[in-house]
PDB file of C-alpha atoms in Angstrom:
ATOM      1  CA  MET A  28     -42.458 -44.221 -93.567  1.00 77.00           C
ATOM      2  CA  ASP A  29     -42.641 -47.831 -94.720  1.00 83.00           C
ATOM      3  CA  LYS A  30     -46.177 -48.776 -93.699  1.00 88.00           C
ATOM      4  CA  ALA A  31     -45.481 -52.520 -93.896  1.00 90.00           C
ATOM      5  CA  THR A  32     -42.679 -52.309 -91.326  1.00 91.00           C
ATOM      6  CA  ALA A  33     -44.611 -50.093 -88.937  1.00 91.00           C
ATOM      7  CA  GLY A  34     -47.837 -52.042 -89.423  1.00 92.00           C
ATOM      8  CA  GLY A  35     -46.181 -55.417 -88.867  1.00 93.00           C
ATOM      9  CA  LEU A  36     -44.422 -54.212 -85.736  1.00 93.00           C
ATOM     10  CA  VAL A  37     -47.539 -52.645 -84.242  1.00 94.00           C
ATOM     11  CA  SER A  38     -49.646 -55.702 -85.134  1.00 94.00           C
ATOM     12  CA  GLY A  39     -47.160 -58.052 -83.512  1.00 93.00           C
ATOM     13  CA  ILE A  40     -47.107 -56.036 -80.299  1.00 93.00           C
ATOM     14  CA  ILE A  41     -50.922 -55.763 -80.202  1.00 94.00           C
ATOM     15  CA  LEU A  42     -51.356 -59.512 -80.728  1.00 92.00           C
ATOM     16  CA  LEU A  43     -48.940 -60.257 -77.893  1.00 90.00           C
ATOM     17  CA  LEU A  44     -50.754 -57.847 -75.580  1.00 90.00           C
ATOM     18  CA  LEU A  45     -54.129 -59.362 -76.507  1.00 91.00           C
ATOM     19  CA  ALA A  46     -52.792 -62.820 -75.744  1.00 89.00           C
ATOM     20  CA  ILE A  47     -51.668 -61.631 -72.326  1.00 86.00           C
ATOM     21  CA  PHE A  48     -54.967 -59.968 -71.449  1.00 87.00           C
ATOM     22  CA  ILE A  49     -57.189 -62.736 -72.835  1.00 88.00           C
ATOM     23  CA  ALA A  50     -55.338 -65.622 -71.142  1.00 79.00           C
ATOM     24  CA  PRO A  51     -57.196 -66.738 -67.968  1.00 80.00           C
ATOM     25  CA  GLY A  52     -55.444 -65.664 -64.772  1.00 75.00           C
ATOM     26  CA  SER A  53     -52.885 -63.627 -66.692  1.00 75.00           C
ATOM     27  CA  SER A  54     -51.527 -60.352 -65.354  1.00 79.00           C
ATOM     28  CA  PHE A  55     -49.775 -57.752 -67.495  1.00 81.00           C
ATOM     29  CA  SER A  56     -47.544 -56.735 -64.595  1.00 81.00           C
ATOM     30  CA  ALA A  57     -46.228 -60.304 -64.443  1.00 79.00           C
ATOM     31  CA  PHE A  58     -44.568 -59.735 -67.836  1.00 85.00           C
ATOM     32  CA  ILE A  59     -42.737 -56.594 -66.726  1.00 87.00           C
ATOM     33  CA  ASP A  60     -39.279 -57.019 -65.249  1.00 86.00           C
ATOM     34  CA  ILE A  61     -36.724 -54.233 -65.608  1.00 88.00           C
ATOM     35  CA  PRO A  62     -33.633 -56.271 -64.637  1.00 86.00           C
ATOM     36  CA  SER A  63     -34.521 -58.904 -67.257  1.00 89.00           C
ATOM     37  CA  ALA A  64     -34.903 -56.228 -69.930  1.00 90.00           C
ATOM     38  CA  ALA A  65     -31.564 -54.705 -68.903  1.00 91.00           C
ATOM     39  CA  VAL A  66     -29.789 -58.059 -69.197  1.00 90.00           C
ATOM     40  CA  VAL A  67     -31.202 -58.753 -72.680  1.00 93.00           C
ATOM     41  CA  VAL A  68     -30.995 -55.312 -74.266  1.00 92.00           C
ATOM     42  CA  GLY A  69     -27.880 -54.153 -72.445  1.00 93.00           C
ATOM     43  CA  GLY A  70     -26.077 -57.443 -72.984  1.00 93.00           C
ATOM     44  CA  ALA A  71     -26.874 -57.540 -76.724  1.00 93.00           C
ATOM     45  CA  ILE A  72     -25.711 -53.934 -77.205  1.00 92.00           C
ATOM     46  CA  ALA A  73     -22.538 -54.593 -75.194  1.00 94.00           C
ATOM     47  CA  ALA A  74     -21.840 -57.612 -77.401  1.00 93.00           C
ATOM     48  CA  CYS A  75     -22.254 -55.401 -80.484  1.00 93.00           C
ATOM     49  CA  PHE A  76     -19.694 -52.966 -79.131  1.00 93.00           C
ATOM     50  CA  ILE A  77     -17.304 -55.894 -78.767  1.00 94.00           C
ATOM     51  CA  ALA A  78     -18.078 -57.248 -82.238  1.00 92.00           C
ATOM     52  CA  PHE A  79     -17.959 -53.910 -84.118  1.00 92.00           C
ATOM     53  CA  PRO A  80     -15.712 -50.818 -84.007  1.00 92.00           C
ATOM     54  CA  GLY A  81     -17.066 -47.677 -82.403  1.00 89.00           C
ATOM     55  CA  ALA A  82     -17.500 -45.928 -85.765  1.00 88.00           C
ATOM     56  CA  ALA A  83     -19.862 -48.674 -86.923  1.00 88.00           C
ATOM     57  CA  MET A  84     -21.887 -48.481 -83.724  1.00 90.00           C
ATOM     58  CA  LEU A  85     -22.352 -44.735 -84.197  1.00 90.00           C
ATOM     59  CA  LEU A  86     -24.224 -45.589 -87.399  1.00 89.00           C
ATOM     60  CA  PHE A  87     -26.735 -47.765 -85.501  1.00 91.00           C
ATOM     61  CA  PRO A  88     -29.421 -45.045 -85.176  1.00 91.00           C
ATOM     62  CA  LYS A  89     -29.090 -44.192 -88.885  1.00 92.00           C
ATOM     63  CA  VAL A  90     -29.418 -47.855 -89.874  1.00 92.00           C
ATOM     64  CA  LEU A  91     -32.418 -48.290 -87.601  1.00 91.00           C
ATOM     65  CA  LYS A  92     -34.053 -45.216 -89.126  1.00 92.00           C
ATOM     66  CA  LYS A  93     -33.555 -46.691 -92.614  1.00 91.00           C
ATOM     67  CA  VAL A  94     -35.734 -49.668 -91.624  1.00 92.00           C
ATOM     68  CA  PHE A  95     -38.714 -47.322 -91.238  1.00 91.00           C
ATOM     69  CA  PHE A  96     -37.722 -44.575 -93.697  1.00 91.00           C
ATOM     70  CA  PRO A  97     -35.924 -46.362 -96.541  1.00 87.00           C
ATOM     71  CA  ASN A  98     -35.941 -43.549 -99.162  1.00 83.00           C
ATOM     72  CA  GLN A  99     -35.899 -46.170-101.922  1.00 80.00           C
ATOM     73  CA  PRO A 100     -35.740 -45.059-105.574  1.00 80.00           C
ATOM     74  CA  GLU A 101     -38.609 -46.385-107.702  1.00 85.00           C
ATOM     75  CA  LEU A 102     -37.729 -48.228-110.893  1.00 88.00           C
ATOM     76  CA  ALA A 103     -40.366 -46.869-113.314  1.00 88.00           C
ATOM     77  CA  PRO A 104     -39.483 -43.164-112.831  1.00 89.00           C
ATOM     78  CA  VAL A 105     -35.793 -43.997-113.185  1.00 91.00           C
ATOM     79  CA  ILE A 106     -36.465 -45.746-116.504  1.00 91.00           C
ATOM     80  CA  SER A 107     -38.501 -42.742-117.686  1.00 90.00           C
ATOM     81  CA  GLN A 108     -35.642 -40.438-116.779  1.00 91.00           C
ATOM     82  CA  ILE A 109     -33.041 -42.583-118.578  1.00 93.00           C
ATOM     83  CA  VAL A 110     -35.228 -42.730-121.709  1.00 92.00           C
ATOM     84  CA  GLU A 111     -35.623 -38.930-121.583  1.00 92.00           C
ATOM     85  CA  PHE A 112     -31.843 -38.563-121.426  1.00 93.00           C
ATOM     86  CA  ALA A 113     -31.483 -40.960-124.376  1.00 93.00           C
ATOM     87  CA  GLU A 114     -33.904 -38.879-126.455  1.00 93.00           C
ATOM     88  CA  ILE A 115     -31.995 -35.673-125.637  1.00 92.00           C
ATOM     89  CA  ALA A 116     -28.672 -37.273-126.494  1.00 91.00           C
ATOM     90  CA  ARG A 117     -30.087 -38.680-129.729  1.00 91.00           C
ATOM     91  CA  ARG A 118     -31.632 -35.375-130.783  1.00 90.00           C
ATOM     92  CA  ASP A 119     -29.114 -32.768-129.547  1.00 90.00           C
ATOM     93  CA  GLY A 120     -25.982 -34.777-128.856  1.00 90.00           C
ATOM     94  CA  ILE A 121     -24.701 -36.229-125.607  1.00 90.00           C
ATOM     95  CA  LEU A 122     -23.158 -32.911-124.541  1.00 90.00           C
ATOM     96  CA  ALA A 123     -26.711 -31.530-124.222  1.00 91.00           C
ATOM     97  CA  LEU A 124     -27.132 -33.685-121.110  1.00 91.00           C
ATOM     98  CA  GLU A 125     -24.850 -31.309-119.230  1.00 90.00           C
ATOM     99  CA  ALA A 126     -27.775 -28.886-118.961  1.00 89.00           C
ATOM    100  CA  LYS A 127     -29.748 -31.591-117.148  1.00 87.00           C
ATOM    101  CA  THR A 128     -27.191 -32.248-114.425  1.00 87.00           C
ATOM    102  CA  GLU A 129     -28.628 -29.590-112.085  1.00 87.00           C
ATOM    103  CA  GLU A 130     -32.007 -31.365-112.165  1.00 87.00           C
ATOM    104  CA  ILE A 131     -30.656 -34.817-111.275  1.00 89.00           C
ATOM    105  CA  GLU A 132     -31.221 -35.673-107.610  1.00 88.00           C
ATOM    106  CA  ASP A 133     -29.765 -39.188-107.573  1.00 90.00           C
ATOM    107  CA  PRO A 134     -25.962 -38.902-107.126  1.00 91.00           C
ATOM    108  CA  PHE A 135     -25.447 -42.258-108.863  1.00 92.00           C
ATOM    109  CA  ILE A 136     -27.245 -41.076-112.030  1.00 92.00           C
ATOM    110  CA  LEU A 137     -25.436 -37.755-111.792  1.00 93.00           C
ATOM    111  CA  LEU A 138     -22.064 -39.509-111.686  1.00 93.00           C
ATOM    112  CA  GLY A 139     -22.919 -41.563-114.767  1.00 93.00           C
ATOM    113  CA  VAL A 140     -24.275 -38.621-116.764  1.00 93.00           C
ATOM    114  CA  GLN A 141     -21.209 -36.498-115.940  1.00 92.00           C
ATOM    115  CA  MET A 142     -18.906 -39.264-117.135  1.00 92.00           C
ATOM    116  CA  ALA A 143     -20.952 -39.683-120.310  1.00 91.00           C
ATOM    117  CA  VAL A 144     -20.793 -35.934-121.005  1.00 90.00           C
ATOM    118  CA  ASP A 145     -17.031 -35.981-120.405  1.00 90.00           C
ATOM    119  CA  GLY A 146     -16.661 -38.722-123.005  1.00 88.00           C
ATOM    120  CA  THR A 147     -15.421 -41.372-120.576  1.00 88.00           C
ATOM    121  CA  ASP A 148     -14.671 -44.728-122.171  1.00 91.00           C
ATOM    122  CA  VAL A 149     -17.627 -47.122-121.853  1.00 91.00           C
ATOM    123  CA  ASP A 150     -15.641 -49.841-120.109  1.00 92.00           C
ATOM    124  CA  LEU A 151     -14.085 -47.390-117.667  1.00 93.00           C
ATOM    125  CA  MET A 152     -17.489 -45.803-117.038  1.00 93.00           C
ATOM    126  CA  GLU A 153     -19.025 -49.176-116.207  1.00 92.00           C
ATOM    127  CA  GLN A 154     -16.075 -50.081-113.988  1.00 94.00           C
ATOM    128  CA  ILE A 155     -16.399 -46.868-111.969  1.00 94.00           C
ATOM    129  CA  LEU A 156     -20.168 -47.227-111.563  1.00 94.00           C
ATOM    130  CA  ARG A 157     -19.866 -50.853-110.468  1.00 93.00           C
ATOM    131  CA  THR A 158     -17.122 -49.935-108.017  1.00 94.00           C
ATOM    132  CA  GLU A 159     -19.503 -47.356-106.560  1.00 92.00           C
ATOM    133  CA  MET A 160     -22.146 -50.094-106.293  1.00 91.00           C
ATOM    134  CA  GLU A 161     -19.723 -52.363-104.465  1.00 91.00           C
ATOM    135  CA  ALA A 162     -18.934 -49.598-101.969  1.00 92.00           C
ATOM    136  CA  VAL A 163     -22.652 -49.112-101.299  1.00 89.00           C
ATOM    137  CA  ALA A 164     -23.086 -52.880-100.981  1.00 89.00           C
ATOM    138  CA  GLY A 165     -20.398 -52.916 -98.296  1.00 90.00           C
ATOM    139  CA  ARG A 166     -22.174 -50.224 -96.307  1.00 89.00           C
ATOM    140  CA  HIS A 167     -25.482 -52.037 -96.641  1.00 91.00           C
ATOM    141  CA  LYS A 168     -23.898 -55.285 -95.481  1.00 92.00           C
ATOM    142  CA  ASN A 169     -22.458 -53.588 -92.398  1.00 91.00           C
ATOM    143  CA  GLY A 170     -25.854 -52.117 -91.510  1.00 91.00           C
ATOM    144  CA  LYS A 171     -27.563 -55.476 -91.888  1.00 94.00           C
ATOM    145  CA  SER A 172     -24.840 -57.109 -89.801  1.00 94.00           C
ATOM    146  CA  LEU A 173     -25.605 -54.748 -86.914  1.00 93.00           C
ATOM    147  CA  MET A 174     -29.238 -55.831 -86.881  1.00 94.00           C
ATOM    148  CA  ASP A 175     -28.296 -59.496 -87.305  1.00 94.00           C
ATOM    149  CA  THR A 176     -25.854 -59.316 -84.422  1.00 94.00           C
ATOM    150  CA  VAL A 177     -28.391 -57.899 -81.979  1.00 94.00           C
ATOM    151  CA  GLY A 178     -30.913 -60.483 -83.138  1.00 94.00           C
ATOM    152  CA  ARG A 179     -28.401 -63.266 -82.668  1.00 94.00           C
ATOM    153  CA  TYR A 180     -27.122 -62.248 -79.221  1.00 95.00           C
ATOM    154  CA  ALA A 181     -30.447 -61.228 -77.650  1.00 95.00           C
ATOM    155  CA  PRO A 182     -31.737 -64.839 -77.168  1.00 94.00           C
ATOM    156  CA  ALA A 183     -28.355 -65.859 -75.740  1.00 94.00           C
ATOM    157  CA  PHE A 184     -28.517 -63.105 -73.150  1.00 94.00           C
ATOM    158  CA  GLY A 185     -32.115 -64.098 -72.487  1.00 93.00           C
ATOM    159  CA  MET A 186     -30.858 -67.554 -71.569  1.00 93.00           C
ATOM    160  CA  ILE A 187     -28.059 -66.058 -69.485  1.00 91.00           C
ATOM    161  CA  GLY A 188     -30.602 -63.986 -67.600  1.00 88.00           C
ATOM    162  CA  THR A 189     -32.735 -67.088 -67.056  1.00 90.00           C
ATOM    163  CA  LEU A 190     -29.788 -68.963 -65.619  1.00 88.00           C
ATOM    164  CA  MET A 191     -29.021 -66.044 -63.331  1.00 85.00           C
ATOM    165  CA  GLY A 192     -32.622 -66.031 -62.171  1.00 83.00           C
ATOM    166  CA  LEU A 193     -32.574 -69.775 -61.517  1.00 84.00           C
ATOM    167  CA  ILE A 194     -29.387 -69.445 -59.471  1.00 83.00           C
ATOM    168  CA  ILE A 195     -30.983 -66.680 -57.389  1.00 78.00           C
ATOM    169  CA  MET A 196     -34.151 -68.752 -57.013  1.00 79.00           C
ATOM    170  CA  LEU A 197     -32.277 -71.879 -55.932  1.00 78.00           C
ATOM    171  CA  GLY A 198     -30.449 -69.795 -53.362  1.00 76.00           C
ATOM    172  CA  ASN A 199     -33.808 -69.054 -51.729  1.00 73.00           C
ATOM    173  CA  MET A 200     -35.181 -72.618 -51.612  1.00 73.00           C
ATOM    174  CA  ASP A 201     -35.873 -72.213 -47.896  1.00 74.00           C
ATOM    175  CA  ASP A 202     -38.846 -70.002 -48.885  1.00 71.00           C
ATOM    176  CA  PRO A 203     -41.297 -72.207 -50.895  1.00 70.00           C
ATOM    177  CA  GLU A 204     -43.592 -69.268 -51.610  1.00 69.00           C
ATOM    178  CA  ALA A 205     -40.825 -67.497 -53.531  1.00 64.00           C
ATOM    179  CA  ILE A 206     -40.102 -70.401 -55.885  1.00 69.00           C
ATOM    180  CA  GLY A 207     -43.082 -69.818 -58.236  1.00 67.00           C
ATOM    181  CA  PRO A 208     -42.570 -66.054 -58.696  1.00 67.00           C
ATOM    182  CA  GLY A 209     -38.825 -66.588 -58.951  1.00 69.00           C
ATOM    183  CA  MET A 210     -39.266 -69.130 -61.744  1.00 76.00           C
ATOM    184  CA  ALA A 211     -41.595 -66.739 -63.588  1.00 73.00           C
ATOM    185  CA  VAL A 212     -39.079 -63.904 -63.411  1.00 74.00           C
ATOM    186  CA  ALA A 213     -36.302 -66.218 -64.618  1.00 78.00           C
ATOM    187  CA  LEU A 214     -38.316 -67.275 -67.672  1.00 85.00           C
ATOM    188  CA  ILE A 215     -39.257 -63.681 -68.534  1.00 89.00           C
ATOM    189  CA  THR A 216     -35.669 -63.028 -69.570  1.00 91.00           C
ATOM    190  CA  THR A 217     -35.822 -65.817 -72.143  1.00 92.00           C
ATOM    191  CA  LEU A 218     -39.118 -64.348 -73.402  1.00 92.00           C
ATOM    192  CA  TYR A 219     -37.544 -60.913 -73.765  1.00 94.00           C
ATOM    193  CA  GLY A 220     -34.614 -62.327 -75.672  1.00 94.00           C
ATOM    194  CA  ALA A 221     -36.890 -64.172 -78.102  1.00 94.00           C
ATOM    195  CA  LEU A 222     -39.042 -61.081 -78.641  1.00 94.00           C
ATOM    196  CA  VAL A 223     -36.140 -58.715 -79.199  1.00 94.00           C
ATOM    197  CA  SER A 224     -34.681 -61.136 -81.725  1.00 94.00           C
ATOM    198  CA  ASN A 225     -37.707 -62.409 -83.623  1.00 94.00           C
ATOM    199  CA  LEU A 226     -40.092 -59.449 -83.531  1.00 94.00           C
ATOM    200  CA  PHE A 227     -37.551 -56.669 -83.911  1.00 94.00           C
ATOM    201  CA  PHE A 228     -33.965 -57.094 -85.054  1.00 95.00           C
ATOM    202  CA  LEU A 229     -33.990 -60.211 -87.249  1.00 95.00           C
ATOM    203  CA  PRO A 230     -37.006 -58.874 -89.221  1.00 95.00           C
ATOM    204  CA  PHE A 231     -35.224 -55.502 -89.395  1.00 95.00           C
ATOM    205  CA  ALA A 232     -32.181 -57.217 -90.912  1.00 95.00           C
ATOM    206  CA  ASP A 233     -34.343 -59.036 -93.472  1.00 95.00           C
ATOM    207  CA  LYS A 234     -36.056 -55.768 -94.409  1.00 94.00           C
ATOM    208  CA  LEU A 235     -32.686 -54.062 -94.928  1.00 94.00           C
ATOM    209  CA  ALA A 236     -31.618 -56.950 -97.166  1.00 94.00           C
ATOM    210  CA  TYR A 237     -34.807 -56.510 -99.212  1.00 93.00           C
ATOM    211  CA  TYR A 238     -34.233 -52.759 -99.543  1.00 93.00           C
ATOM    212  CA  SER A 239     -30.648 -53.393-100.628  1.00 92.00           C
ATOM    213  CA  LYS A 240     -31.718 -55.874-103.289  1.00 92.00           C
ATOM    214  CA  GLN A 241     -34.292 -53.429-104.670  1.00 91.00           C
ATOM    215  CA  GLU A 242     -31.794 -50.588-104.714  1.00 91.00           C
ATOM    216  CA  PHE A 243     -29.211 -52.633-106.605  1.00 91.00           C
ATOM    217  CA  GLN A 244     -31.806 -53.560-109.200  1.00 91.00           C
ATOM    218  CA  VAL A 245     -32.367 -49.836-109.779  1.00 92.00           C
ATOM    219  CA  ARG A 246     -28.616 -49.243-109.924  1.00 93.00           C
ATOM    220  CA  GLU A 247     -28.240 -52.038-112.489  1.00 92.00           C
ATOM    221  CA  VAL A 248     -30.896 -50.414-114.665  1.00 93.00           C
ATOM    222  CA  ILE A 249     -29.093 -47.062-114.393  1.00 94.00           C
ATOM    223  CA  ILE A 250     -25.787 -48.602-115.462  1.00 94.00           C
ATOM    224  CA  LYS A 251     -27.292 -50.402-118.439  1.00 93.00           C
ATOM    225  CA  GLY A 252     -29.216 -47.322-119.507  1.00 93.00           C
ATOM    226  CA  LEU A 253     -26.347 -44.870-119.251  1.00 93.00           C
ATOM    227  CA  ILE A 254     -23.962 -47.189-121.060  1.00 93.00           C
ATOM    228  CA  ALA A 255     -26.518 -47.616-123.827  1.00 92.00           C
ATOM    229  CA  ILE A 256     -26.776 -43.824-124.129  1.00 92.00           C
ATOM    230  CA  GLN A 257     -23.004 -43.547-124.273  1.00 90.00           C
ATOM    231  CA  GLU A 258     -22.917 -46.140-127.032  1.00 89.00           C
ATOM    232  CA  GLY A 259     -25.551 -44.211-129.010  1.00 88.00           C
ATOM    233  CA  ASP A 260     -28.393 -46.750-128.878  1.00 89.00           C
ATOM    234  CA  ASN A 261     -31.857 -45.772-130.091  1.00 91.00           C
ATOM    235  CA  PRO A 262     -34.050 -44.453-127.199  1.00 90.00           C
ATOM    236  CA  ARG A 263     -36.817 -46.952-128.066  1.00 90.00           C
ATOM    237  CA  VAL A 264     -34.336 -49.825-127.896  1.00 91.00           C
ATOM    238  CA  ILE A 265     -33.085 -48.547-124.532  1.00 90.00           C
ATOM    239  CA  GLU A 266     -36.663 -48.296-123.288  1.00 90.00           C
ATOM    240  CA  GLN A 267     -37.394 -51.878-124.337  1.00 89.00           C
ATOM    241  CA  LYS A 268     -34.227 -53.158-122.684  1.00 89.00           C
ATOM    242  CA  LEU A 269     -34.917 -51.433-119.387  1.00 90.00           C
ATOM    243  CA  ASN A 270     -38.606 -52.354-119.373  1.00 89.00           C
ATOM    244  CA  THR A 271     -37.630 -56.005-118.989  1.00 87.00           C
ATOM    245  CA  PHE A 272     -36.833 -55.226-115.355  1.00 84.00           C
ATOM    246  CA  LEU A 273     -40.475 -54.266-114.724  1.00 83.00           C
ATOM    247  CA  PRO A 274     -43.682 -56.353-114.574  1.00 81.00           C
ATOM    248  CA  ALA A 275     -45.754 -56.052-117.742  1.00 77.00           C
ATOM    249  CA  ASP A 276     -48.394 -53.825-116.124  1.00 74.00           C
ATOM    250  CA  GLN A 277     -45.804 -51.350-114.832  1.00 71.00           C
ATOM    251  CA  ARG A 278     -43.673 -50.932-117.939  1.00 72.00           C
ATOM    252  CA  VAL A 279     -42.915 -47.484-119.271  1.00 64.00           C
ATOM    253  CA  SER A 280     -44.760 -46.523-122.449  1.00 63.00           C
ATOM    254  CA  LYS A 281     -43.123 -44.756-125.352  1.00 56.00           C
ATOM    255  CA  ASP A 282     -44.203 -41.373-124.051  1.00 52.00           C
ATOM    256  CA  GLY A 283     -42.072 -41.960-120.956  1.00 44.00           C
ATOM    257  CA  GLN A 284     -44.948 -42.602-118.563  1.00 48.00           C
ATOM    258  CA  ALA A 285     -45.651 -45.763-116.566  1.00 47.00           C
ATOM    259  CA  ALA A 286     -48.309 -47.887-118.214  1.00 45.00           C
TER     260      ALA A 286
END
C-alpha cells in the first residue's frame, strides 16, 4: 500500500473530525445527512455513466485500487537488470539472453529482450516498444479521467442538492423553527460535494498522474537500455547513460548495486 496516500486520506478525515468536535456548540450528528450524500455521490456516479461507456466504468474499482496499491517498478533495480543483460550479451552474445526470459517479470522488458534475441531491427524495436508505451498511456489517461470526472461533478451536485434543500426550506416558511435546521441541511450537500472532490477524487487523479509519469520514466530507461544492448554498446557505457535518470546518491555502481 502507498503509505502517503493512505496517511494523507486518514489525516484529512481526522483533522475534519477534530474541527467538528472542537468547535463550540458543534454536533457531529448535524453533519450527517443521508439524502445529501446520496445526491452528491449518486449524482456524480450517474454523471460518470453518462460521460463514459459501460466498459470504462467497470474498470473504476481497479483504477481506485491502483491509487492505494500502485505496484510501481523502481528505477534502480531496472537499471541493474539492464546492465546485467548488457554484460551477458557482451560476454556470451545476445542470444544468451534467451535463457533469462523465464526470470523476467516485467512484460515490457520481456517484450524488448525477446525482440533483441530475435534480431529485430533497432528502429522497428524502438517503434514497437514506444507503441506499447502509448497504449499504456491511453489506459492511464482513461483511469485518471474517471477520477477527474467524479471530482469535477461532485461539487456541482453538491450545489444542486443545496438548491433542492433551499426550495424545500422555502416551501415551509410558515414554520420559523424549521428554517435554521433546513438551511443547515441544505448547506451540508455543498460541503459533501467539496469534500468528495477535494479530499478524495481530485487528489486521487493527481496521484495517478504522478504514478504514470514515474512509470514512463522507467519505460524510457528500459527502451534506451535495450536498444543500447541491441546496438552492442559497452555495459559500462550503458550503465553511465541510464544512471543519468537517477539522483547521484541512488545511482547504480559498477557491480550492479544501488550506491
